[in-house]
GROMACS .gro file of C-alpha atoms in nm:
model
  398
    1ARG     CA    1  -0.018   0.004   0.030
    2GLY     CA    2   0.196   0.373  -0.133
    3LYS     CA    3   0.452   0.397  -0.269
    4VAL     CA    4   0.740   0.089  -0.190
    5GLU     CA    5   1.121   0.004  -0.318
    6SER     CA    6   1.100  -0.241  -0.563
    7GLU     CA    7   1.277  -0.505  -0.309
    8VAL     CA    8   0.909  -0.508  -0.147
    9SER     CA    9   0.713  -0.538  -0.478
   10GLU     CA   10   0.924  -0.869  -0.512
   11LEU     CA   11   0.873  -1.010  -0.183
   12VAL     CA   12   0.481  -0.954  -0.257
   13ASP     CA   13   0.544  -1.185  -0.566
   14ASP     CA   14   0.748  -1.398  -0.324
   15LEU     CA   15   0.497  -1.476  -0.086
   16ARG     CA   16   0.217  -1.489  -0.326
   17LYS     CA   17   0.392  -1.823  -0.499
   18MET     CA   18   0.446  -1.918  -0.118
   19MET     CA   19   0.096  -1.960  -0.125
   20MET     CA   20   0.038  -2.124  -0.350
   21PRO     CA   21  -0.288  -2.256  -0.534
   22TYR     CA   22  -0.515  -2.028  -0.261
   23THR     CA   23  -0.353  -1.619  -0.376
   24ALA     CA   24  -0.392  -1.393  -0.631
   25LEU     CA   25  -0.075  -1.464  -0.783
   26ASN     CA   26  -0.134  -1.213  -1.081
   27LEU     CA   27  -0.365  -0.959  -0.884
   28GLN     CA   28  -0.278  -0.582  -0.991
   29ASP     CA   29  -0.378  -0.398  -0.794
   30ASP     CA   30  -0.570  -0.034  -0.849
   31PRO     CA   31  -0.373   0.241  -0.722
   32LYS     CA   32  -0.654   0.475  -0.622
   33ASN     CA   33  -0.757   0.144  -0.409
   34ARG     CA   34  -0.449   0.193  -0.178
   35LYS     CA   35  -0.594   0.512  -0.037
   36LEU     CA   36  -0.912   0.283   0.124
   37THR     CA   37  -0.906   0.213   0.448
   38LEU     CA   38  -0.838  -0.179   0.537
   39SER     CA   39  -1.182  -0.191   0.682
   40VAL     CA   40  -1.341  -0.098   0.323
   41TYR     CA   41  -1.033  -0.244   0.145
   42ALA     CA   42  -1.210  -0.603   0.209
   43LYS     CA   43  -1.547  -0.478   0.221
   44HIS     CA   44  -1.550  -0.413  -0.153
   45LEU     CA   45  -1.218  -0.577  -0.306
   46ALA     CA   46  -1.172  -0.836  -0.076
   47MET     CA   47  -1.499  -1.005   0.005
   48PRO     CA   48  -1.695  -1.083  -0.362
   49MET     CA   49  -1.315  -1.243  -0.455
   50GLY     CA   50  -1.374  -1.483  -0.091
   51VAL     CA   51  -1.039  -1.395   0.027
   52SER     CA   52  -1.036  -1.502   0.367
   53HIS     CA   53  -0.738  -1.280   0.494
   54VAL     CA   54  -0.533  -0.882   0.375
   55LEU     CA   55  -0.196  -0.876   0.431
   56ALA     CA   56  -0.041  -0.553   0.360
   57PHE     CA   57   0.296  -0.409   0.341
   58SER     CA   58   0.393  -0.044   0.363
   59GLN     CA   59   0.730   0.165   0.362
   60ARG     CA   60   0.759   0.464   0.571
   61GLU     CA   61   1.160   0.609   0.538
   62ASP     CA   62   1.361   0.299   0.604
   63ARG     CA   63   1.073   0.079   0.736
   64VAL     CA   64   0.875  -0.192   0.589
   65GLN     CA   65   0.543  -0.247   0.849
   66LEU     CA   66   0.299  -0.539   0.762
   67ARG     CA   67  -0.050  -0.558   0.851
   68LEU     CA   68  -0.237  -0.941   0.863
   69GLY     CA   69  -0.616  -0.885   0.909
   70ARG     CA   70  -0.875  -1.164   0.895
   71ILE     CA   71  -1.194  -1.126   0.683
   72PRO     CA   72  -1.502  -0.952   0.789
   73GLU     CA   73  -1.466  -0.926   1.160
   74GLY     CA   74  -1.103  -0.929   1.208
   75PRO     CA   75  -0.838  -0.896   1.427
   76THR     CA   76  -0.586  -0.700   1.309
   77MET     CA   77  -0.199  -0.763   1.344
   78SER     CA   78   0.064  -0.566   1.298
   79PHE     CA   79   0.408  -0.684   1.280
   80ARG     CA   80   0.733  -0.505   1.210
   81VAL     CA   81   0.919  -0.592   0.933
   82GLU     CA   82   1.314  -0.690   1.116
   83ARG     CA   83   1.458  -0.822   0.767
   84PHE     CA   84   1.372  -1.025   0.484
   85SER     CA   85   1.589  -1.183   0.210
   86LEU     CA   86   1.373  -1.274  -0.149
   87ALA     CA   87   1.383  -1.576  -0.338
   88LYS     CA   88   1.613  -1.552  -0.561
   89HIS     CA   89   1.907  -1.402  -0.267
   90VAL     CA   90   1.814  -1.744  -0.149
   91ARG     CA   91   1.868  -1.952  -0.419
   92ALA     CA   92   2.251  -1.737  -0.525
   93ILE     CA   93   2.389  -1.889  -0.180
   94GLN     CA   94   2.295  -2.135  -0.214
   95ARG     CA   95   2.516  -2.404  -0.361
   96ARG     CA   96   2.303  -2.634  -0.563
   97PRO     CA   97   1.923  -2.518  -0.524
   98TYR     CA   98   1.666  -2.688  -0.630
   99ASN     CA   99   1.523  -2.742  -0.977
  100SER     CA  100   1.172  -2.714  -0.891
  101GLY     CA  101   1.122  -2.732  -1.311
  102THR     CA  102   0.795  -2.570  -1.442
  103GLY     CA  103   0.709  -2.526  -1.085
  104GLN     CA  104   0.343  -2.627  -1.181
  105GLN     CA  105   0.356  -2.975  -0.963
  106LEU     CA  106   0.517  -2.804  -0.645
  107PHE     CA  107   0.283  -2.578  -0.624
  108ALA     CA  108  -0.056  -2.759  -0.757
  109HIS     CA  109  -0.059  -2.817  -0.318
  110PRO     CA  110  -0.102  -2.570  -0.056
  111PRO     CA  111   0.230  -2.621   0.173
  112ILE     CA  112   0.235  -2.798   0.525
  113VAL     CA  113   0.249  -2.566   0.829
  114VAL     CA  114   0.437  -2.582   1.159
  115THR     CA  115   0.471  -2.390   1.399
  116ASN     CA  116   0.725  -2.450   1.655
  117ASN     CA  117   0.784  -2.283   2.039
  118PHE     CA  118   0.347  -2.087   2.042
  119GLY     CA  119   0.284  -2.325   2.277
  120ASP     CA  120   0.199  -2.360   2.591
  121ALA     CA  121   0.524  -2.545   2.762
  122VAL     CA  122   0.801  -2.343   2.797
  123ASN     CA  123   1.100  -2.450   3.017
  124ASN     CA  124   1.106  -2.275   3.374
  125SER     CA  125   1.484  -2.292   3.525
  126SER     CA  126   1.351  -2.224   3.837
  127ALA     CA  127   1.145  -2.475   3.857
  128PRO     CA  128   1.266  -2.748   4.111
  129GLY     CA  129   1.511  -2.980   3.969
  130GLY     CA  130   1.488  -2.805   3.654
  131ALA     CA  131   1.169  -2.981   3.576
  132THR     CA  132   0.974  -2.841   3.280
  133ALA     CA  133   0.706  -2.596   3.383
  134THR     CA  134   0.377  -2.524   3.196
  135THR     CA  135   0.326  -2.205   3.195
  136PRO     CA  136  -0.008  -2.050   2.996
  137SER     CA  137   0.112  -1.818   2.645
  138PRO     CA  138   0.014  -1.501   2.658
  139PRO     CA  139  -0.269  -1.449   2.430
  140HIS     CA  140  -0.135  -1.245   2.115
  141ILE     CA  141   0.151  -1.527   2.109
  142LYS     CA  142  -0.223  -1.794   2.046
  143LEU     CA  143  -0.358  -1.530   1.788
  144MET     CA  144  -0.043  -1.542   1.614
  145ARG     CA  145  -0.025  -1.922   1.569
  146ILE     CA  146  -0.388  -1.926   1.553
  147SER     CA  147  -0.362  -1.659   1.205
  148PHE     CA  148  -0.105  -1.796   1.055
  149GLN     CA  149  -0.237  -2.135   1.094
  150ASN     CA  150  -0.576  -1.983   0.952
  151MET     CA  151  -0.402  -1.831   0.666
  152PHE     CA  152  -0.366  -2.174   0.504
  153PRO     CA  153  -0.632  -2.451   0.515
  154ALA     CA  154  -0.643  -2.788   0.681
  155ILE     CA  155  -0.496  -3.070   0.607
  156ASN     CA  156  -0.688  -3.384   0.643
  157VAL     CA  157  -0.423  -3.656   0.746
  158ALA     CA  158  -0.702  -4.004   0.685
  159THR     CA  159  -0.715  -3.838   0.320
  160VAL     CA  160  -0.428  -3.708   0.180
  161LYS     CA  161  -0.256  -3.792  -0.097
  162LEU     CA  162   0.151  -3.817  -0.027
  163ALA     CA  163   0.238  -3.699  -0.333
  164GLU     CA  164   0.033  -3.318  -0.286
  165CYS     CA  165   0.256  -3.278   0.105
  166ARG     CA  166   0.551  -3.085  -0.139
  167ARG     CA  167   0.630  -2.807   0.027
  168VAL     CA  168   0.674  -2.675   0.426
  169VAL     CA  169   0.601  -2.321   0.609
  170LEU     CA  170   0.801  -2.307   0.875
  171PHE     CA  171   0.659  -1.985   1.183
  172GLN     CA  172   0.911  -1.983   1.431
  173TYR     CA  173   0.902  -1.826   1.743
  174HIS     CA  174   1.185  -1.674   1.942
  175PRO     CA  175   1.079  -1.546   2.301
  176GLU     CA  176   1.401  -1.398   2.427
  177ASN     CA  177   1.437  -1.143   2.113
  178GLU     CA  178   1.011  -1.153   2.050
  179LEU     CA  179   1.083  -1.257   1.658
  180VAL     CA  180   0.847  -1.468   1.462
  181GLU     CA  181   1.052  -1.600   1.153
  182ILE     CA  182   0.889  -1.795   0.814
  183ARG     CA  183   1.119  -1.987   0.592
  184HIS     CA  184   0.946  -2.175   0.280
  185TYR     CA  185   1.109  -2.558   0.226
  186ALA     CA  186   1.068  -2.759  -0.083
  187ILE     CA  187   1.061  -3.144   0.043
  188LYS     CA  188   1.341  -3.364  -0.157
  189ALA     CA  189   1.328  -3.789  -0.136
  190THR     CA  190   1.617  -3.947  -0.207
  191PRO     CA  191   1.597  -4.369  -0.229
  192VAL     CA  192   1.838  -4.511   0.059
  193GLY     CA  193   2.005  -4.835   0.062
  194VAL     CA  194   2.157  -4.860  -0.287
  195ASN     CA  195   2.461  -4.800  -0.392
  196LYS     CA  196   2.567  -4.361  -0.508
  197LYS     CA  197   2.636  -4.461  -0.877
  198VAL     CA  198   2.288  -4.719  -0.909
  199ARG     CA  199   2.111  -4.409  -0.699
  200ARG     CA  200   2.175  -4.173  -1.028
  201LEU     CA  201   2.131  -4.440  -1.267
  202VAL     CA  202   1.776  -4.477  -1.112
  203GLN     CA  203   1.697  -4.115  -1.094
  204THR     CA  204   1.873  -3.928  -1.330
  205LYS     CA  205   2.004  -4.017  -1.690
  206ILE     CA  206   2.267  -4.314  -1.778
  207PRO     CA  207   2.637  -4.181  -1.793
  208ASN     CA  208   2.882  -4.185  -2.022
  209LEU     CA  209   3.044  -4.566  -2.045
  210ARG     CA  210   3.184  -4.554  -2.378
  211ARG     CA  211   3.519  -4.648  -2.189
  212LEU     CA  212   3.414  -4.907  -2.006
  213ASP     CA  213   3.353  -5.251  -2.109
  214ASP     CA  214   3.101  -5.330  -1.830
  215ILE     CA  215   2.841  -5.153  -1.594
  216ALA     CA  216   3.003  -5.369  -1.353
  217ASP     CA  217   3.319  -5.201  -1.441
  218TYR     CA  218   3.131  -4.810  -1.337
  219ILE     CA  219   2.931  -4.931  -0.976
  220THR     CA  220   3.248  -5.095  -0.874
  221GLY     CA  221   3.522  -4.847  -0.986
  222THR     CA  222   3.767  -5.094  -1.118
  223THR     CA  223   3.810  -5.391  -1.428
  224GLU     CA  224   3.814  -5.748  -1.425
  225THR     CA  225   4.154  -5.759  -1.306
  226GLY     CA  226   4.158  -5.535  -1.107
  227ASP     CA  227   4.255  -5.232  -1.225
  228VAL     CA  228   4.117  -4.908  -1.181
  229ALA     CA  229   3.827  -4.808  -1.414
  230PRO     CA  230   3.912  -4.536  -1.695
  231SER     CA  231   3.681  -4.359  -1.570
  232ALA     CA  232   3.675  -4.401  -1.201
  233SER     CA  233   3.832  -4.035  -1.130
  234THR     CA  234   3.532  -3.814  -1.382
  235THR     CA  235   3.270  -4.066  -1.153
  236ALA     CA  236   3.437  -3.936  -0.839
  237SER     CA  237   3.377  -3.577  -0.973
  238ALA     CA  238   3.065  -3.599  -1.120
  239SER     CA  239   2.938  -3.809  -0.763
  240ALA     CA  240   3.076  -3.445  -0.614
  241SER     CA  241   2.922  -3.208  -0.804
  242GLY     CA  242   2.576  -3.412  -0.834
  243ALA     CA  243   2.196  -3.391  -0.777
  244VAL     CA  244   2.214  -3.500  -0.438
  245SER     CA  245   2.385  -3.240  -0.160
  246ASP     CA  246   2.698  -3.245   0.020
  247SER     CA  247   2.507  -3.186   0.312
  248GLU     CA  248   2.234  -3.489   0.326
  249ALA     CA  249   2.345  -3.646   0.544
  250GLU     CA  250   2.378  -4.011   0.657
  251ASP     CA  251   2.101  -3.991   0.943
  252GLU     CA  252   1.823  -4.291   1.015
  253THR     CA  253   1.629  -4.058   1.181
  254SER     CA  254   1.518  -3.906   0.792
  255HIS     CA  255   1.475  -4.191   0.636
  256VAL     CA  256   1.107  -4.340   0.637
  257VAL     CA  257   0.921  -4.574   0.487
  258LEU     CA  258   0.702  -4.465   0.219
  259SER     CA  259   0.343  -4.585   0.262
  260GLN     CA  260   0.246  -4.474  -0.126
  261LYS     CA  261   0.420  -4.326  -0.442
  262TYR     CA  262   0.622  -4.025  -0.392
  263ALA     CA  263   0.781  -3.764  -0.595
  264GLY     CA  264   1.083  -3.824  -0.767
  265ARG     CA  265   1.261  -4.113  -0.987
  266GLY     CA  266   1.279  -4.430  -0.776
  267ASN     CA  267   1.060  -4.366  -0.408
  268ASN     CA  268   0.817  -4.617  -0.484
  269GLN     CA  269   0.536  -4.765  -0.232
  270GLN     CA  270   0.721  -4.944   0.076
  271GLN     CA  271   1.043  -4.796  -0.020
  272LYS     CA  272   1.266  -4.697   0.232
  273SER     CA  273   1.365  -4.259   0.152
  274ALA     CA  274   1.556  -4.020   0.293
  275LEU     CA  275   1.317  -3.669   0.341
  276LYS     CA  276   1.490  -3.350   0.337
  277LEU     CA  277   1.401  -2.995   0.305
  278MET     CA  278   1.595  -2.734   0.047
  279GLU     CA  279   1.468  -2.411   0.133
  280LEU     CA  280   1.332  -2.207  -0.133
  281GLY     CA  281   1.306  -1.834   0.026
  282PRO     CA  282   1.139  -1.638   0.113
  283ARG     CA  283   1.270  -1.533   0.449
  284LEU     CA  284   1.074  -1.291   0.712
  285ALA     CA  285   1.260  -1.213   1.037
  286LEU     CA  286   0.904  -1.025   1.200
  287ARG     CA  287   0.846  -0.861   1.559
  288LEU     CA  288   0.439  -0.778   1.648
  289ILE     CA  289   0.349  -0.432   1.761
  290LYS     CA  290   0.029  -0.329   1.794
  291VAL     CA  291  -0.302  -0.609   1.771
  292GLU     CA  292  -0.617  -0.407   1.716
  293ARG     CA  293  -1.033  -0.520   1.735
  294GLY     CA  294  -1.160  -0.515   1.402
  295LEU     CA  295  -0.972  -0.475   1.094
  296GLY     CA  296  -0.751  -0.174   1.150
  297GLY     CA  297  -1.036   0.048   1.308
  298GLY     CA  298  -1.061  -0.083   1.629
  299ASP     CA  299  -0.959  -0.084   2.000
  300VAL     CA  300  -0.574  -0.164   2.035
  301MET     CA  301  -0.577  -0.501   2.301
  302TYR     CA  302  -0.260  -0.502   2.262
  303HIS     CA  303   0.047  -0.344   2.158
  304ALA     CA  304   0.462  -0.375   2.270
  305LEU     CA  305   0.544  -0.023   2.290
  306VAL     CA  306   0.321   0.154   2.496
  307GLN     CA  307   0.189  -0.008   2.846
  308LYS     CA  308  -0.153   0.161   2.961
  309THR     CA  309  -0.297   0.109   3.323
  310PRO     CA  310  -0.654  -0.014   3.309
  311GLU     CA  311  -0.780   0.337   3.432
  312GLU     CA  312  -0.622   0.529   3.153
  313ALA     CA  313  -0.774   0.166   2.878
  314ARG     CA  314  -1.097   0.265   2.988
  315ALA     CA  315  -1.051   0.652   2.962
  316LEU     CA  316  -0.855   0.580   2.585
  317LYS     CA  317  -1.197   0.304   2.487
  318ALA     CA  318  -1.477   0.593   2.652
  319ARG     CA  319  -1.290   0.855   2.437
  320LYS     CA  320  -1.280   0.692   2.091
  321GLU     CA  321  -1.702   0.586   2.179
  322ARG     CA  322  -1.738   0.953   2.189
  323GLU     CA  323  -1.555   1.034   1.930
  324ALA     CA  324  -1.691   0.817   1.680
  325GLN     CA  325  -2.024   0.891   1.819
  326LEU     CA  326  -1.957   1.253   1.710
  327LYS     CA  327  -1.817   1.136   1.393
  328THR     CA  328  -2.148   0.955   1.316
  329GLN     CA  329  -2.395   1.277   1.419
  330ARG     CA  330  -2.228   1.482   1.224
  331ARG     CA  331  -2.218   1.233   0.923
  332GLN     CA  332  -2.577   1.191   0.970
  333THR     CA  333  -2.622   1.589   1.003
  334GLN     CA  334  -2.428   1.611   0.706
  335GLU     CA  335  -2.615   1.330   0.502
  336GLN     CA  336  -3.006   1.534   0.641
  337ASN     CA  337  -2.863   1.860   0.525
  338VAL     CA  338  -2.776   1.682   0.209
  339GLU     CA  339  -3.142   1.534   0.194
  340ARG     CA  340  -3.259   1.889   0.232
  341LYS     CA  341  -3.134   2.069  -0.060
  342ARG     CA  342  -3.187   1.817  -0.269
  343LYS     CA  343  -3.577   1.738  -0.181
  344ALA     CA  344  -3.586   2.197  -0.181
  345LYS     CA  345  -3.403   2.185  -0.534
  346GLU     CA  346  -3.707   1.858  -0.691
  347GLU     CA  347  -3.947   2.126  -0.480
  348LYS     CA  348  -3.846   2.449  -0.701
  349LEU     CA  349  -3.851   2.267  -1.029
  350GLU     CA  350  -4.143   2.154  -1.008
  351ARG     CA  351  -4.275   2.464  -0.922
  352LYS     CA  352  -4.162   2.605  -1.202
  353ARG     CA  353  -4.264   2.275  -1.488
  354GLN     CA  354  -4.629   2.367  -1.306
  355ARG     CA  355  -4.568   2.712  -1.356
  356LYS     CA  356  -4.464   2.669  -1.767
  357GLU     CA  357  -4.766   2.421  -1.786
  358ALA     CA  358  -5.069   2.630  -1.658
  359ARG     CA  359  -4.889   2.921  -1.892
  360GLU     CA  360  -4.894   2.613  -2.167
  361GLU     CA  361  -5.297   2.621  -2.162
  362GLU     CA  362  -5.382   2.892  -2.083
  363ALA     CA  363  -5.187   3.011  -2.426
  364MET     CA  364  -5.423   2.699  -2.587
  365ALA     CA  365  -5.784   2.827  -2.436
  366GLU     CA  366  -5.666   3.191  -2.552
  367LEU     CA  367  -5.589   3.106  -2.876
  368ARG     CA  368  -5.920   2.857  -2.909
  369LYS     CA  369  -6.147   3.146  -2.803
  370GLY     CA  370  -5.964   3.327  -3.067
  371THR     CA  371  -5.759   3.632  -2.930
  372VAL     CA  372  -5.435   3.720  -3.062
  373VAL     CA  373  -5.128   3.609  -2.770
  374SER     CA  374  -4.823   3.862  -2.748
  375PRO     CA  375  -4.523   3.680  -2.917
  376LEU     CA  376  -4.258   3.824  -2.690
  377PRO     CA  377  -4.106   3.552  -2.579
  378HIS     CA  378  -4.093   3.564  -2.143
  379ASP     CA  379  -3.959   3.444  -1.858
  380ASP     CA  380  -4.044   3.383  -1.493
  381ASP     CA  381  -3.708   3.396  -1.196
  382ASP     CA  382  -3.749   3.148  -0.902
  383ASP     CA  383  -3.984   3.356  -0.729
  384GLY     CA  384  -4.287   3.334  -1.002
  385ASN     CA  385  -4.230   3.724  -1.109
  386VAL     CA  386  -4.268   3.790  -1.476
  387ASN     CA  387  -3.914   3.884  -1.656
  388ASP     CA  388  -4.063   4.051  -1.963
  389LYS     CA  389  -3.753   4.271  -2.033
  390PRO     CA  390  -3.608   4.228  -2.391
  391LYS     CA  391  -3.289   4.030  -2.432
  392LYS     CA  392  -2.910   4.164  -2.501
  393GLY     CA  393  -2.892   4.269  -2.876
  394GLU     CA  394  -3.278   4.232  -2.883
  395ARG     CA  395  -3.538   4.536  -2.954
  396ARG     CA  396  -3.883   4.553  -2.743
  397GLN     CA  397  -4.192   4.530  -3.018
  398ARG     CA  398  -4.404   4.858  -2.932
   0.00000   0.00000   0.00000
């Protein structure tokens, strides 16, 4: 909303892509609508399209703000964007970026939402014996978790297909600095339990074997006589720069048995595969500043920078209510004045029309009697007085 830098516009595009397929990916906002309030914008533009949440970015000097509101009743949460990275920046620092191809299958289904550190279990070091004490989370923390989860459709574990779970969106809350980190990942499955060279034969194209006598020489790296195969060194370098990432650890905790066929060659049903997350971007670090009731126009339920006593909060609420009532009264008075002026204008035009009809009927009656009527045109003013003065440039006929 308003004028922002080009990087913020690209961030909006990346967030729309992250929320695919249920998002307005190619929405072109009219600049005239950017001056509307969030409630008016949601009522006239978002609700007809079936939108459940609206995210509005704005920029003031060197600060970028994000407002997240639920349509139509709110609440509205205001965040300060402490830092962010675009998807292209994330790909630039990766050694082997995730190749999604056209991306139609990867973004054809909504991602899995994971929220961390938003729960009620908090580690309390003051508890006897170093036990973990359960302390209720503040209401604004719970509200953030619920809002982030409701931004994406719920997944039915009983009916979901494994091939539809291709992406993960992570919301991580850090209590020490009160920041919310947002990450976007793609899920990659790799068959395990086989040689890397055999895996490459299964997942990718067949390598160049023209210098080998048998495919076993490529897999073992040696010939039948025990010598090193001619392409062993080339194969080793290709293995170092292949599709398998060096960050992939042989961690058995990431090994799962697939209940259904998954995306990727070799990931068949009942096949043991290793799951890995490949970051897609963007990255965001948000700080919650304010929570308002309604869509940006209600009373403040939480503020991170301003703390008020209950008496001050009640006085502020009463003052806001008086201001709202006064504003409503002024609006009603203005509407009444406009309606009164409109009716007066209509009555004036009606009286003028009736006088005109009366003159026409009188003239027709005199014509029927054979009386000569003066051809001089005349007009009457708004009070009904006849104005028979000659117009400019005309002479009165005698």
